[in-house]
Coordinates of C-alpha atoms in Angstrom, one line a residue:
A1 CA 22.6 -262.3 -129.0
K2 CA 21.8 -266.0 -128.5
W3 CA 20.8 -265.6 -124.9
L4 CA 19.1 -262.2 -125.1
P5 CA 15.5 -263.5 -125.1
Q6 CA 16.2 -265.7 -122.1
L7 CA 17.9 -262.8 -120.2
A8 CA 15.1 -260.4 -121.0
N9 CA 12.4 -262.9 -119.9
D10 CA 14.2 -264.8 -117.0
P11 CA 11.4 -266.8 -115.3
A12 CA 13.3 -266.5 -112.0
H13 CA 13.3 -262.7 -112.1
N14 CA 10.2 -260.5 -111.7
R15 CA 9.9 -258.4 -114.9
H16 CA 8.6 -255.5 -112.9
L17 CA 12.0 -255.1 -111.3
S18 CA 14.6 -253.0 -113.0
L19 CA 17.6 -254.5 -114.9
H20 CA 19.4 -251.2 -114.3
G21 CA 21.1 -250.1 -111.1
S22 CA 21.7 -252.1 -107.9
G23 CA 18.9 -254.6 -108.5
F24 CA 15.6 -255.3 -106.7
E25 CA 14.3 -251.9 -107.6
F26 CA 11.0 -251.2 -109.4
E27 CA 11.4 -250.4 -113.1
R28 CA 10.8 -246.7 -113.4
L29 CA 10.3 -246.9 -117.2
M30 CA 6.9 -248.6 -116.9
E31 CA 6.6 -249.4 -120.6
L32 CA 9.5 -251.9 -120.3
S33 CA 7.6 -254.1 -117.9
W34 CA 3.9 -253.3 -118.4
R35 CA 2.7 -254.6 -121.8
P36 CA -1.0 -255.4 -121.3
L37 CA -1.6 -256.6 -124.9
C38 CA -0.4 -260.0 -126.1
W39 CA -0.1 -258.7 -129.6
R40 CA 1.4 -255.5 -131.2
P41 CA -1.2 -253.5 -133.1
L42 CA 1.1 -250.5 -133.6
P43 CA 4.8 -250.1 -134.4
V44 CA 6.8 -249.9 -131.1
V45 CA 9.2 -247.0 -131.0
L46 CA 12.0 -246.4 -128.5
A47 CA 13.0 -242.8 -128.5
C48 CA 16.2 -241.7 -126.7
P49 CA 16.6 -237.9 -126.4
S50 CA 20.0 -236.1 -125.9
Q51 CA 20.9 -234.2 -122.7
D52 CA 20.1 -230.9 -124.4
E53 CA 16.8 -229.8 -123.0
H54 CA 15.8 -227.9 -126.1
A55 CA 16.3 -230.8 -128.4
A56 CA 14.9 -233.3 -126.0
A57 CA 11.6 -231.4 -125.7
Q58 CA 11.2 -231.5 -129.5
L59 CA 11.7 -235.3 -129.6
Q60 CA 9.3 -235.8 -126.8
A61 CA 6.7 -233.6 -128.5
A62 CA 7.1 -235.5 -131.8
F63 CA 6.8 -238.9 -130.0
N64 CA 3.7 -237.7 -128.1
N65 CA 2.0 -236.4 -131.3
L66 CA 2.4 -239.8 -133.1
R67 CA 1.4 -241.8 -130.0
D68 CA -1.6 -239.7 -129.2
T69 CA -2.9 -240.0 -132.8
G70 CA -2.6 -243.8 -132.7
Q71 CA 0.3 -244.1 -135.1
I72 CA 2.9 -245.6 -132.8
D73 CA 3.4 -247.2 -129.4
G74 CA 6.5 -247.3 -127.2
C75 CA 8.3 -245.1 -124.8
V76 CA 10.9 -242.3 -124.3
S77 CA 14.0 -243.2 -122.3
D78 CA 16.3 -240.4 -121.0
R79 CA 19.2 -242.9 -121.0
L80 CA 20.7 -245.4 -123.3
L81 CA 19.2 -248.8 -122.5
S82 CA 21.2 -252.0 -122.1
P83 CA 20.8 -254.7 -124.8
V84 CA 18.7 -256.8 -122.4
E85 CA 16.4 -253.8 -121.7
V86 CA 16.0 -253.2 -125.4
Q87 CA 15.1 -256.9 -125.8
R88 CA 12.4 -256.5 -123.2
L89 CA 10.7 -253.8 -125.2
R90 CA 11.6 -255.4 -128.6
P91 CA 11.1 -252.1 -130.5
D92 CA 10.5 -251.9 -134.2
V93 CA 12.2 -248.6 -134.4
I94 CA 14.9 -246.8 -132.3
V95 CA 15.1 -243.1 -132.6
L96 CA 18.3 -241.5 -131.1
Q97 CA 19.2 -237.9 -130.8
H98 CA 22.8 -237.3 -131.6
T99 CA 25.2 -236.1 -128.9
C100 CA 28.7 -235.0 -129.7
D101 CA 30.2 -237.2 -127.0
A102 CA 32.7 -239.9 -128.1
R103 CA 32.4 -241.6 -124.7
R104 CA 28.8 -242.5 -125.6
L105 CA 29.8 -244.4 -128.8
P106 CA 30.7 -247.8 -127.2
R107 CA 27.3 -248.0 -125.3
L108 CA 25.5 -246.9 -128.5
S109 CA 27.3 -249.6 -130.5
Q110 CA 26.4 -252.2 -127.9
M111 CA 22.7 -251.1 -127.7
L112 CA 22.2 -250.9 -131.5
G113 CA 24.4 -253.8 -132.6
L114 CA 22.3 -256.4 -130.8
S115 CA 18.9 -255.1 -131.9
S116 CA 17.1 -255.9 -135.1
A117 CA 15.1 -252.6 -134.9
F118 CA 15.2 -250.0 -137.6
K119 CA 17.6 -247.3 -136.3
I120 CA 17.3 -243.6 -136.8
L121 CA 19.7 -240.8 -135.8
Q122 CA 18.2 -237.3 -135.3
V123 CA 20.7 -234.6 -135.8
T124 CA 19.9 -231.0 -134.8
A125 CA 23.2 -229.1 -135.3
L126 CA 26.5 -229.3 -137.1
P127 CA 29.6 -230.5 -135.3
N128 CA 31.9 -227.7 -134.2
T129 CA 35.2 -229.6 -134.3
A130 CA 37.0 -232.3 -136.2
A131 CA 36.5 -234.6 -133.2
E132 CA 32.8 -233.9 -133.1
R133 CA 32.6 -234.6 -136.8
D134 CA 34.3 -237.9 -136.3
T135 CA 31.9 -238.8 -133.5
L136 CA 28.9 -238.0 -135.8
E137 CA 30.4 -240.1 -138.7
Q138 CA 30.8 -243.1 -136.4
A139 CA 27.2 -242.7 -135.1
A140 CA 25.9 -242.4 -138.6
R141 CA 27.4 -245.7 -139.6
M142 CA 25.4 -247.4 -136.9
V143 CA 22.0 -246.3 -138.2
D144 CA 19.7 -246.9 -141.1
R145 CA 18.5 -243.3 -141.5
I146 CA 19.3 -239.7 -140.5
V147 CA 16.5 -237.2 -139.8
V148 CA 17.2 -233.5 -139.7
C149 CA 15.0 -230.5 -139.1
S150 CA 15.9 -228.2 -142.0
Q151 CA 17.1 -228.4 -145.6
A152 CA 20.1 -226.2 -144.7
L153 CA 21.3 -228.8 -142.2
A154 CA 20.7 -231.6 -144.7
N155 CA 22.8 -229.8 -147.3
N156 CA 25.7 -229.5 -144.8
L157 CA 25.5 -233.2 -144.0
E158 CA 25.4 -234.3 -147.6
G159 CA 27.4 -237.5 -148.1
L160 CA 27.3 -238.5 -144.4
H161 CA 24.6 -241.1 -145.1
D162 CA 22.6 -242.5 -148.0
D163 CA 19.3 -241.8 -146.4
I164 CA 18.8 -238.3 -144.9
Q165 CA 15.3 -237.0 -144.5
V166 CA 14.1 -233.5 -143.6
I167 CA 11.2 -233.1 -141.2
D168 CA 10.7 -229.5 -140.0
N169 CA 9.7 -228.9 -136.4
R170 CA 6.1 -228.0 -135.7
L171 CA 4.0 -227.0 -132.7
D172 CA 1.5 -229.4 -131.1
G173 CA -2.0 -228.7 -130.0
Q174 CA -0.9 -227.2 -126.7
W175 CA 0.2 -224.1 -128.6
A176 CA -3.2 -223.5 -130.1
D177 CA -5.5 -220.8 -128.8
L178 CA -3.2 -219.5 -126.1
P179 CA -4.4 -216.4 -124.1
R180 CA -3.5 -213.2 -125.8
P181 CA -0.9 -211.0 -124.0
V182 CA -2.1 -208.4 -121.6
R183 CA -0.5 -205.0 -121.5
L184 CA 0.8 -204.4 -118.0
E185 CA 1.4 -201.0 -116.4
G186 CA 4.9 -199.6 -116.4
K187 CA 7.8 -199.9 -118.9
P188 CA 7.5 -202.1 -122.0
R189 CA 8.3 -205.7 -121.2
L190 CA 10.8 -207.2 -123.6
G191 CA 11.7 -210.9 -123.5
C192 CA 14.9 -212.5 -124.6
A193 CA 16.4 -216.0 -124.3
F194 CA 20.1 -216.7 -123.8
L195 CA 21.5 -219.8 -125.4
G196 CA 24.6 -221.5 -123.9
N197 CA 25.5 -223.1 -127.2
D198 CA 25.7 -219.9 -129.2
P199 CA 28.2 -217.5 -127.6
A200 CA 28.1 -215.0 -130.4
S201 CA 24.4 -214.4 -130.0
A202 CA 24.7 -214.3 -126.2
E203 CA 27.4 -211.5 -126.5
L204 CA 25.2 -209.4 -128.7
A205 CA 22.2 -210.0 -126.5
E206 CA 24.2 -208.8 -123.5
Q207 CA 25.1 -205.5 -125.2
V208 CA 21.5 -204.9 -126.2
V209 CA 20.2 -205.7 -122.6
R210 CA 22.7 -203.3 -121.1
H211 CA 21.8 -200.5 -123.6
W212 CA 18.0 -200.7 -122.9
A213 CA 18.2 -201.6 -119.2
S214 CA 16.9 -198.2 -118.0
R215 CA 14.1 -198.0 -120.6
V216 CA 12.4 -201.4 -120.5
D217 CA 11.6 -204.2 -118.1
W218 CA 13.7 -207.2 -119.3
V219 CA 12.2 -210.7 -118.9
L220 CA 15.1 -213.1 -119.5
W221 CA 15.4 -216.9 -119.6
G222 CA 17.9 -219.6 -120.3
D223 CA 21.6 -219.3 -119.6
V224 CA 21.6 -215.7 -118.4
P225 CA 25.1 -214.6 -117.3
A226 CA 25.2 -213.9 -113.5
H227 CA 26.6 -210.3 -114.1
L228 CA 23.6 -209.5 -116.3
Q229 CA 20.9 -210.7 -114.0
Q230 CA 20.8 -207.4 -112.1
H231 CA 19.3 -205.8 -115.3
A232 CA 16.3 -208.2 -115.4
R233 CA 12.9 -207.6 -114.0
E234 CA 12.2 -211.3 -114.2
L235 CA 14.4 -214.4 -114.7
H236 CA 13.1 -217.8 -115.8
P237 CA 14.7 -221.2 -116.6
A238 CA 15.2 -222.3 -120.2
Q239 CA 12.2 -224.6 -120.0
V240 CA 9.8 -221.6 -120.1
Q241 CA 10.4 -221.5 -123.9
H242 CA 8.8 -224.9 -124.3
S243 CA 5.9 -224.5 -121.9
P244 CA 3.0 -222.9 -123.8
R245 CA 1.0 -221.6 -120.8
L246 CA 4.1 -220.3 -119.0
L247 CA 5.5 -218.5 -122.0
A248 CA 2.1 -216.9 -122.7
S249 CA 1.8 -215.8 -119.1
L250 CA 4.9 -213.6 -119.3
N251 CA 2.7 -211.0 -121.1
L252 CA 5.5 -209.5 -123.1
D253 CA 5.1 -206.4 -125.2
A254 CA 7.7 -207.9 -127.6
A255 CA 10.3 -210.6 -127.8
L256 CA 13.8 -210.7 -129.2
L257 CA 15.2 -213.7 -131.0
I258 CA 18.9 -213.0 -131.3
R259 CA 20.7 -215.8 -133.2
S260 CA 24.2 -216.1 -134.7
D261 CA 24.7 -216.2 -138.4
S262 CA 27.6 -218.7 -138.0
T263 CA 27.4 -221.9 -140.0
Q264 CA 27.7 -223.7 -136.7
A265 CA 24.5 -222.3 -135.3
V266 CA 21.6 -224.5 -134.3
Y267 CA 19.3 -225.2 -137.2
D268 CA 16.0 -225.3 -135.3
D269 CA 15.7 -221.6 -134.6
A270 CA 12.4 -221.4 -136.5
L271 CA 10.7 -223.4 -133.8
A272 CA 11.5 -220.8 -131.1
L273 CA 10.1 -218.1 -133.4
M274 CA 6.9 -220.1 -133.9
Q275 CA 6.5 -220.5 -130.1
L276 CA 6.8 -216.8 -129.5
G277 CA 4.4 -216.1 -132.4
A278 CA 1.8 -218.6 -131.0
C279 CA 1.7 -216.4 -127.9
G280 CA 0.8 -213.4 -129.9
Y281 CA 4.1 -211.5 -129.2
A282 CA 5.6 -209.1 -131.7
V283 CA 9.1 -210.5 -132.5
A284 CA 12.3 -208.9 -133.6
C285 CA 14.7 -211.5 -134.9
S286 CA 18.2 -211.7 -136.4
D287 CA 18.3 -211.5 -140.2
V288 CA 19.8 -215.0 -140.6
A289 CA 19.1 -217.9 -143.0
T290 CA 17.8 -220.2 -140.2
L291 CA 14.8 -217.9 -139.5
P292 CA 12.0 -217.8 -142.1
A293 CA 11.9 -214.6 -144.1
S294 CA 8.1 -214.9 -144.9
L295 CA 6.9 -214.3 -141.4
C296 CA 5.6 -211.0 -140.0
V297 CA 8.6 -210.1 -137.8
T298 CA 11.0 -207.2 -137.5
R299 CA 14.4 -208.4 -138.8
A300 CA 17.7 -206.9 -137.7
A301 CA 21.3 -207.3 -138.7
N302 CA 23.5 -208.7 -136.0
E303 CA 24.9 -205.3 -135.0
V304 CA 24.0 -203.3 -131.8
S305 CA 22.9 -200.3 -133.8
A306 CA 20.5 -202.3 -136.0
W307 CA 19.0 -204.0 -132.9
N308 CA 18.6 -200.6 -131.2
D309 CA 16.7 -199.4 -134.3
A310 CA 14.5 -202.5 -134.3
I311 CA 13.7 -202.2 -130.6
T312 CA 12.9 -198.5 -130.9
A313 CA 10.4 -199.3 -133.7
L314 CA 8.7 -201.8 -131.5
V315 CA 8.7 -199.9 -128.3
D316 CA 7.5 -196.5 -129.7
D317 CA 4.7 -197.7 -131.9
E318 CA 2.2 -199.8 -129.8
P319 CA -0.5 -200.1 -132.5
A320 CA 2.0 -201.4 -135.0
R321 CA 3.4 -203.7 -132.4
N322 CA 0.0 -205.2 -131.6
H323 CA -0.8 -205.6 -135.3
Q324 CA 2.5 -207.4 -135.9
G325 CA 1.9 -209.8 -133.0
A326 CA -1.6 -210.6 -134.1
A327 CA -0.5 -211.2 -137.7
L328 CA 2.4 -213.5 -136.6
R329 CA 0.0 -215.4 -134.4
A330 CA -2.3 -216.0 -137.4
Q331 CA 0.6 -217.1 -139.6
V332 CA 1.7 -219.6 -137.0
G333 CA -1.8 -221.0 -136.6
Q334 CA -2.1 -221.6 -140.3
A335 CA 1.3 -223.0 -141.2
A336 CA 3.2 -224.1 -138.1
M337 CA 0.9 -226.5 -136.3
A338 CA 1.3 -230.3 -136.4
D339 CA -1.7 -231.1 -138.6
A340 CA -2.7 -234.5 -139.9
A341 CA -0.6 -234.1 -143.1
Y342 CA 2.5 -233.2 -141.1
L343 CA 2.1 -236.1 -138.7
Q344 CA 1.8 -238.5 -141.7
R345 CA 5.1 -237.1 -143.0
L346 CA 6.6 -237.5 -139.5
A347 CA 5.4 -241.1 -139.3
T348 CA 6.9 -241.9 -142.7
A349 CA 10.3 -240.5 -141.6
W350 CA 10.2 -242.5 -138.4
L351 CA 9.1 -245.8 -139.7
P352 CA 10.9 -248.1 -142.1
G353 CA 10.0 -248.2 -145.8

């Protein structure tokens, strides 16, 4: 720690060159080397997302919202920085998304142990095994606060840390006023995402897709099994879920949100529901605790027969389907957008105090 300031600001080394890699390469993370102001008018935040694209997109969106409204400065790094790189930035806050990988802990300890920044761990799901629980407990001991996206997840993590705060996920301005879906000729277009981290929901979704393959045009995205792709009219990568214009351009008649009711399920399912609702799609979703009961959606028990009944109701009644999509879109616009009050709560959770 004694020599960190000198190592980070070595007068014999061009600060525009990276301290990572083989050397003598330009720093790709520009915020580490380009600091045009000689003072710091805003808190500097270093955000490090996990390798999970779904969770990483949420952290990036939260950071962008706070930065664009002039509440923080800083950068997002897709890798853990070395202590010298952290010293170059001298962040006031480090926000890390938890990853259940014990091999990451030594680097995490080195990065956090030599920094005086306020440290936050963002947890998006429960650990599945005892080993993953142990990894989470070790990571929790390195930070000053844990932030989670739902009260249900906070309840399950009770006792893990003295400071656990709940900040639900919201949609940013890109999701406002999206084009309304256009009814295309042919069979009804049904959309469905496949999650690699929820095998139970993927198995149920596969049965539903097979059952309806001859009666609807399936638009699938995410980790779609290879043997199921022949039943899809369109296939898209998982990123389409987080791209407002692309998701809206699918012009679905309805979307399915099939989620497991396991206690190990991801606790940010509500965000996916909000994204579909912002596009004006009618949505049928699993009747599970992680999906809000107050929204205008068709809820179905996690059984093939119940899902078949829910899809039949959506496919056969176009006026009701259109009304449901419009009502859900209005609800999302009123209650699920990142407004000023929400951003203030987010800033409070991210900053010390």
